[in-house]
CSV table of N, CA and C in Angstrom, one decimal:
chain,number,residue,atom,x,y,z
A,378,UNK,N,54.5,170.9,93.0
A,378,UNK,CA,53.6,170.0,93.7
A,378,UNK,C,53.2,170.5,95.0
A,379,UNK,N,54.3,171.6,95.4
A,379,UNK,CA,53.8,171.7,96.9
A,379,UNK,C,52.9,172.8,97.0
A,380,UNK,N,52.4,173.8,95.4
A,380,UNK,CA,51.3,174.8,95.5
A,380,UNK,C,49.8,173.7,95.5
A,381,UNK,N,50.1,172.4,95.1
A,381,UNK,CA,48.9,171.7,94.5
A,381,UNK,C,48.4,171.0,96.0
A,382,UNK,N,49.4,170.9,97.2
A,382,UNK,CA,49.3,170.0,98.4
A,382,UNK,C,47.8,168.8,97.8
A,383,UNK,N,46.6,169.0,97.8
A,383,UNK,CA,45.4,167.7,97.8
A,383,UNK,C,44.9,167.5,96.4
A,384,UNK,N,45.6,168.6,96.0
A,384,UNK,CA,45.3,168.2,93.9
A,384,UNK,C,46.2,167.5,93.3
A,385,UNK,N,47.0,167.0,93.9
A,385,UNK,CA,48.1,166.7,93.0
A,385,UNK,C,47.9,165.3,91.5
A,386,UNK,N,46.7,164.8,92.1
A,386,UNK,CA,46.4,163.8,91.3
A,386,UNK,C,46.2,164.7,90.1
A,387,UNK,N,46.0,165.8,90.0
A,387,UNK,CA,45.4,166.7,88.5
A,387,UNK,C,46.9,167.0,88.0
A,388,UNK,N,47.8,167.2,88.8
A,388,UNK,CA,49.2,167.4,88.4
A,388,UNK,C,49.4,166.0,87.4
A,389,UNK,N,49.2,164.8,87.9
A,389,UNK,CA,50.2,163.2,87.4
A,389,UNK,C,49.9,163.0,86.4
A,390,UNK,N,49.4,163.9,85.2
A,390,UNK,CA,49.3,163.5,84.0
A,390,UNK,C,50.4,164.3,83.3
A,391,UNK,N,50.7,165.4,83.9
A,391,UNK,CA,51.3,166.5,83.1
A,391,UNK,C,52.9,166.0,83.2
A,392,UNK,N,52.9,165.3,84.6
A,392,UNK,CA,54.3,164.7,85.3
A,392,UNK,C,54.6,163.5,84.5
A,393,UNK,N,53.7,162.7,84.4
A,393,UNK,CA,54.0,161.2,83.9
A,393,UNK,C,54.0,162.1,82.2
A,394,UNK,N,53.3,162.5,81.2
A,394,UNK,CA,53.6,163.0,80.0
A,394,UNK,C,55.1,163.2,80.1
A,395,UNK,N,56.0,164.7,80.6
A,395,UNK,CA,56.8,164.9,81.2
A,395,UNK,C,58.0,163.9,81.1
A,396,UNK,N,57.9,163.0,82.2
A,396,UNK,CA,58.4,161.9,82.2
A,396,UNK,C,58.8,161.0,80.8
A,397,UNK,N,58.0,160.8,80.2
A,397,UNK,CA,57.9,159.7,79.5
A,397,UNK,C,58.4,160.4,78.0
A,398,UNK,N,57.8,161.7,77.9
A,398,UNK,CA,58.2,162.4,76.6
A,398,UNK,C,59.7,163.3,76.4
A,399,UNK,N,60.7,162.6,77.9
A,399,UNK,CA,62.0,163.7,77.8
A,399,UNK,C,62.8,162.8,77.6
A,400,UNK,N,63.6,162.9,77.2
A,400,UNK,CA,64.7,162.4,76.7
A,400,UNK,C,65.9,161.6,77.5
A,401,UNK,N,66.3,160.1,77.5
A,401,UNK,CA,66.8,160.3,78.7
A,401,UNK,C,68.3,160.1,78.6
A,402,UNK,N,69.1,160.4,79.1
A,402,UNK,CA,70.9,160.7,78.7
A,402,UNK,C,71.5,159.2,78.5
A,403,UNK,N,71.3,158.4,79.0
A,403,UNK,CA,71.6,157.2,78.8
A,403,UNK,C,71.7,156.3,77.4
A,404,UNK,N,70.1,157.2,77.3
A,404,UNK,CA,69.7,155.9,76.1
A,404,UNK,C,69.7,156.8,74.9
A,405,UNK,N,69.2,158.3,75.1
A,405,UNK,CA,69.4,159.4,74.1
A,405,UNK,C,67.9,159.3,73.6
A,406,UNK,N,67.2,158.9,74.3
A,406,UNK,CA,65.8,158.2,73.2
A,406,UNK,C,64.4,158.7,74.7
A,407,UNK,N,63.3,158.8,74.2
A,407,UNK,CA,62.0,158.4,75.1
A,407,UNK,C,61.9,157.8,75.4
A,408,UNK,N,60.7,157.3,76.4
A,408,UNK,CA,60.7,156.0,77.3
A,408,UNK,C,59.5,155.8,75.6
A,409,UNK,N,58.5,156.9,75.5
A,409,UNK,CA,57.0,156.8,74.4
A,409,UNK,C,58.7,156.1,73.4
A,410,UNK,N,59.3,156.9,72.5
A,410,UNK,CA,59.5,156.5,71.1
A,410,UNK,C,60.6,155.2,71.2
A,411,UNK,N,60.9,154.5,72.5
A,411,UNK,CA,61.0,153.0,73.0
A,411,UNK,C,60.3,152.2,73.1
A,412,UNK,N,59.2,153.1,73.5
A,412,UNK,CA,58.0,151.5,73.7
A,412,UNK,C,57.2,151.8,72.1
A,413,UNK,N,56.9,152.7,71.2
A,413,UNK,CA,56.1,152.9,69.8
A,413,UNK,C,56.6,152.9,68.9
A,414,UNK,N,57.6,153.1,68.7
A,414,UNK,CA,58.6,153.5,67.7
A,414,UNK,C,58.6,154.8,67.2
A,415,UNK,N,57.8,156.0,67.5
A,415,UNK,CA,58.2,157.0,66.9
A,415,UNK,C,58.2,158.3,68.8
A,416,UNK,N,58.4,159.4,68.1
A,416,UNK,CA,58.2,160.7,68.8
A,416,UNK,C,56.3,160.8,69.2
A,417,UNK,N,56.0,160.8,70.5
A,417,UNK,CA,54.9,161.3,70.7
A,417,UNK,C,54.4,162.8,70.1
A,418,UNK,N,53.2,162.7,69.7
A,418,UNK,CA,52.9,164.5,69.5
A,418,UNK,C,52.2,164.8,70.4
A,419,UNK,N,52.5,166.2,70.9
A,419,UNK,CA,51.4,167.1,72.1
A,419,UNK,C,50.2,167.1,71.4
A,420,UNK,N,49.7,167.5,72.4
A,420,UNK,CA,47.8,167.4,72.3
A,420,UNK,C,48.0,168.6,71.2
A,421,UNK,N,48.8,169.8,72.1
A,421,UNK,CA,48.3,171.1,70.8
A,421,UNK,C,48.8,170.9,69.8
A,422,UNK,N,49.8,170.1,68.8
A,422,UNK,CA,50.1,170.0,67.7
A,422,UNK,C,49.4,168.9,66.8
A,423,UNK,N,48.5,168.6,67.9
A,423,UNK,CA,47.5,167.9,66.8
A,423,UNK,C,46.3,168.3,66.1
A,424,UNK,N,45.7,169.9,67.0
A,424,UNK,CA,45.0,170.5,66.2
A,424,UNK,C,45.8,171.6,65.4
A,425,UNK,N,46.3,172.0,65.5
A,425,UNK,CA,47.6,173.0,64.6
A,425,UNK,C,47.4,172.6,63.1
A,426,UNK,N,48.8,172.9,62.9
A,426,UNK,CA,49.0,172.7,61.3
A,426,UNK,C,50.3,172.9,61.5
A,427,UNK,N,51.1,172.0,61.7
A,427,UNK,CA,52.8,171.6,61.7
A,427,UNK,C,53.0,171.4,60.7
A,428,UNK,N,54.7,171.5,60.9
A,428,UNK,CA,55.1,170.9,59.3
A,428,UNK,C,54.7,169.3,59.8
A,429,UNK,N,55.4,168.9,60.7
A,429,UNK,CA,55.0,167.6,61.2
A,429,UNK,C,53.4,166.9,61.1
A,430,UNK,N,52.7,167.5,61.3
A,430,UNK,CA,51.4,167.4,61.3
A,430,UNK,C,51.2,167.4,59.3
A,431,UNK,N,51.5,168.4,58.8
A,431,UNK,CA,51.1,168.1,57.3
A,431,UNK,C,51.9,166.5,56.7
A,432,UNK,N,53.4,166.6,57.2
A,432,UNK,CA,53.9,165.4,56.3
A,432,UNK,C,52.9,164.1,56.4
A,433,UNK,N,52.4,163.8,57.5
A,433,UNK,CA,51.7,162.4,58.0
A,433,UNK,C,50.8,162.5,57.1
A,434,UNK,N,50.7,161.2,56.1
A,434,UNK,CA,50.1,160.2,55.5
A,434,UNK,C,48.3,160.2,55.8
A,435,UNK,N,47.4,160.9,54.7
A,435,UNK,CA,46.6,160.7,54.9
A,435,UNK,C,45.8,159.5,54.7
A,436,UNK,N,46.4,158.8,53.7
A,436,UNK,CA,45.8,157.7,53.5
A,436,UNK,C,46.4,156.4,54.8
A,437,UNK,N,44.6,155.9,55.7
A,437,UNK,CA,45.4,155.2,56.4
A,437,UNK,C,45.9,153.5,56.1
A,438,UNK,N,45.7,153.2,54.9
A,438,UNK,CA,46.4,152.1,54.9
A,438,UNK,C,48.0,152.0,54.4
A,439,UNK,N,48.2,153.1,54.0
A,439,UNK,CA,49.4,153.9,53.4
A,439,UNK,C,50.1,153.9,55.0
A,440,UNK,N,49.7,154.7,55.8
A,440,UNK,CA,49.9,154.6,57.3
A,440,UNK,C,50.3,153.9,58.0
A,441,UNK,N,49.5,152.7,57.9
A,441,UNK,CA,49.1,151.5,58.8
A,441,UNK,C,50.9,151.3,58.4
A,442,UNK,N,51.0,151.0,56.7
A,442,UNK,CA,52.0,150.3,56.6
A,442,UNK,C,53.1,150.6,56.9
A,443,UNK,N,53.5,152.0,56.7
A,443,UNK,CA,54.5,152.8,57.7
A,443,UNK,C,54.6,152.6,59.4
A,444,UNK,N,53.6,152.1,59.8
A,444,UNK,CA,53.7,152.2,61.6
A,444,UNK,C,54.3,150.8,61.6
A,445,UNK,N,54.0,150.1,60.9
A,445,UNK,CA,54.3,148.2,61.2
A,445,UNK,C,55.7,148.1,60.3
A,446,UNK,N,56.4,149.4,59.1
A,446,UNK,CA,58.1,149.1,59.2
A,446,UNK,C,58.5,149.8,60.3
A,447,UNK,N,57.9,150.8,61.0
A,447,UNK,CA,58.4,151.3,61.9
A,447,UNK,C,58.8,150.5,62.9
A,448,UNK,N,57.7,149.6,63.1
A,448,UNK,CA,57.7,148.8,64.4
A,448,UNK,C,58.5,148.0,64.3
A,449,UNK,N,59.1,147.4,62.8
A,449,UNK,CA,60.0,146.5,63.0
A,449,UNK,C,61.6,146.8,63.3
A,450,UNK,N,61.5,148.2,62.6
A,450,UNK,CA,63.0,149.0,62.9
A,450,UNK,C,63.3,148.6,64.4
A,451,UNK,N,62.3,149.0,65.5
A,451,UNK,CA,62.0,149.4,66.7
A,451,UNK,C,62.8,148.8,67.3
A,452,UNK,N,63.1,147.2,67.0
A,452,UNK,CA,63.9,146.1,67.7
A,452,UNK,C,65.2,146.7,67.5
A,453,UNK,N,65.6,146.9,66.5
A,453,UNK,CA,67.1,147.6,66.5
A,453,UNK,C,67.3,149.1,67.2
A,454,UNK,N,66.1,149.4,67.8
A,454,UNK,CA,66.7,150.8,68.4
A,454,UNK,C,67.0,150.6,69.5
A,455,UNK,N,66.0,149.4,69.9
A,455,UNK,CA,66.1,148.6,71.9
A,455,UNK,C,67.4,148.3,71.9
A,456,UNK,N,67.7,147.5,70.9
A,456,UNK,CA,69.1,147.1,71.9
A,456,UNK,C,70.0,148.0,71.4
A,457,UNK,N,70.0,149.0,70.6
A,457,UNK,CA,70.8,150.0,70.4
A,457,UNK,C,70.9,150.6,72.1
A,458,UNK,N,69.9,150.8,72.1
A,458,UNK,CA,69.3,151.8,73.7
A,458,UNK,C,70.3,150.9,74.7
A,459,UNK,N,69.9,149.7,74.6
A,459,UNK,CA,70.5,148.9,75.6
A,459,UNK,C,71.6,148.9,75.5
A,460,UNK,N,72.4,148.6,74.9
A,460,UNK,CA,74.0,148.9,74.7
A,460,UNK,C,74.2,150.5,75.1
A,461,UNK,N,73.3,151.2,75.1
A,461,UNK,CA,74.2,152.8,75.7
A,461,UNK,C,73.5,152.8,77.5
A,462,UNK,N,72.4,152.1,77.2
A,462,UNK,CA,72.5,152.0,78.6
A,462,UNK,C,73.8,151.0,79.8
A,463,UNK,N,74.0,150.1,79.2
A,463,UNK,CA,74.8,149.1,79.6
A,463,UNK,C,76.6,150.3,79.7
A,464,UNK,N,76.9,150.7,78.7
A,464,UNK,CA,78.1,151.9,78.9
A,464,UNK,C,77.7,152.8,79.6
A,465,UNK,N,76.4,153.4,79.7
A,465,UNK,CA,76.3,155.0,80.8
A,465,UNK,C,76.6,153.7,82.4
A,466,UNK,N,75.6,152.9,82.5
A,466,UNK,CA,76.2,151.7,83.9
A,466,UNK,C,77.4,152.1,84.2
A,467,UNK,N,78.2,151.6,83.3
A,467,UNK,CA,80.1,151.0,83.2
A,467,UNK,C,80.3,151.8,84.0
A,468,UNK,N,80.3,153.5,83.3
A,468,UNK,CA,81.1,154.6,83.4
A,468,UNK,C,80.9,154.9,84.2
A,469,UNK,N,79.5,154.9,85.1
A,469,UNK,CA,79.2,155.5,86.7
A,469,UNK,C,79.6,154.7,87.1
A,470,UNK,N,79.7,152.9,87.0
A,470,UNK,CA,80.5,152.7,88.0
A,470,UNK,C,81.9,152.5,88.2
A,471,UNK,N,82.5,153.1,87.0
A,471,UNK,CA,83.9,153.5,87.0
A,471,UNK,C,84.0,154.3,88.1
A,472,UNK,N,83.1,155.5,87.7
A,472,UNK,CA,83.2,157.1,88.3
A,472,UNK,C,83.1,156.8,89.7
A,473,UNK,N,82.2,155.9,90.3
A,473,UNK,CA,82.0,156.0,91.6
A,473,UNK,C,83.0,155.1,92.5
A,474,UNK,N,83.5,154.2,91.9
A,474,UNK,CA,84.3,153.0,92.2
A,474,UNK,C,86.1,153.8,92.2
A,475,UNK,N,86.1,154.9,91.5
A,475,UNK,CA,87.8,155.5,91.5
A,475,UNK,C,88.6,155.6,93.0
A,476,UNK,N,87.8,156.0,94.0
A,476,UNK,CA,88.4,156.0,95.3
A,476,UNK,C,87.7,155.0,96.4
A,477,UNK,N,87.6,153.8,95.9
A,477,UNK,CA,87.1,152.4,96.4
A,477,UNK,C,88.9,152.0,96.7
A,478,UNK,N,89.5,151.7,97.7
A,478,UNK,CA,90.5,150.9,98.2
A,478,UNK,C,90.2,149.7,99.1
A,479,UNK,N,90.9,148.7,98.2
A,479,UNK,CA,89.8,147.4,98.8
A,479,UNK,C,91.4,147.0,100.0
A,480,UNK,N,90.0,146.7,100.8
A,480,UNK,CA,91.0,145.9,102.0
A,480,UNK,C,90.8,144.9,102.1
A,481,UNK,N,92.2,144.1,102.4
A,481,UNK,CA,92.0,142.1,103.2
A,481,UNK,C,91.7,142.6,104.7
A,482,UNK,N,91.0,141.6,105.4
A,482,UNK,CA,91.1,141.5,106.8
A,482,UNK,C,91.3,140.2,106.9
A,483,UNK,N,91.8,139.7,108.1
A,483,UNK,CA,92.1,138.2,108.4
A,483,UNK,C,91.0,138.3,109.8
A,484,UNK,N,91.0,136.6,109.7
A,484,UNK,CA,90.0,136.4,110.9
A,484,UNK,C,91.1,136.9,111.9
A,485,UNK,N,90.3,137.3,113.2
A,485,UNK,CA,91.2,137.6,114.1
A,485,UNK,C,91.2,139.2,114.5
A,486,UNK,N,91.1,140.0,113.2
A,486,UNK,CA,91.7,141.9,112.9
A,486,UNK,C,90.3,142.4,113.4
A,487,UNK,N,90.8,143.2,114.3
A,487,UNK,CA,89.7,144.7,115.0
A,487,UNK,C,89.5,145.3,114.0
A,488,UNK,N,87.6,145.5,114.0
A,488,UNK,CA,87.4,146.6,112.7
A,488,UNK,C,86.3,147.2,113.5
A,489,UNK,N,86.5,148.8,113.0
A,489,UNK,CA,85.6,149.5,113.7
A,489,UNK,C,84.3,149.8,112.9
């Protein structure tokens, strides 16, 4: 960003894509295939010829119907996510809390 210094707004698509399409250690999953239910595809794998690109369903009501069981899976993968988010939480704040030594003070005690 710091070769772009006054362009950067031409950068924030490639950043937020980036963003949104990596994987995140918590949840193991996308922020995209959390909020749609599947894996985003890049722009260039859509003109291509993937294997991915051939399996997809030409016919789109054949389609449609696939994207709406997908979407219903979808609920079971959130709180899948949420439960690993909720344990990566825990463990950091195990990790950070290990040399936390809690002190009493009484009214009255000098603290610096």
């Amino acid at each position: 960003m710091d070769a772009k210094k006054g362009a950067w707004t031409d950068e924030l698509d490639r950043v937020l894509w980036s963003y949104r399409t990596t994987p995140r250690e918590a949840t193991n999953q996308t922020l995209f295939s959390l909020a749609y239910g599947m894996e985003a595809m890049a722009p260039a794998e859509v003109g291509s010829t993937s294997l991915r690109r051939t399996m997809l369903v030409q016919d789109t009501t054949l389609n449609t119907y696939m994207i709406m069981d997908r979407l219903e899976e979808l609920e079971k993968e959130r709180d899948k996510a949420l439960l690993r988010i909720q344990n990566y939480q825990l463990a950091a704040t195990k990790y950070y809390n290990k040399k936390v030594h809690n002190r009493h003070f009484d009214e009255g005690d000098l603290v610096l």
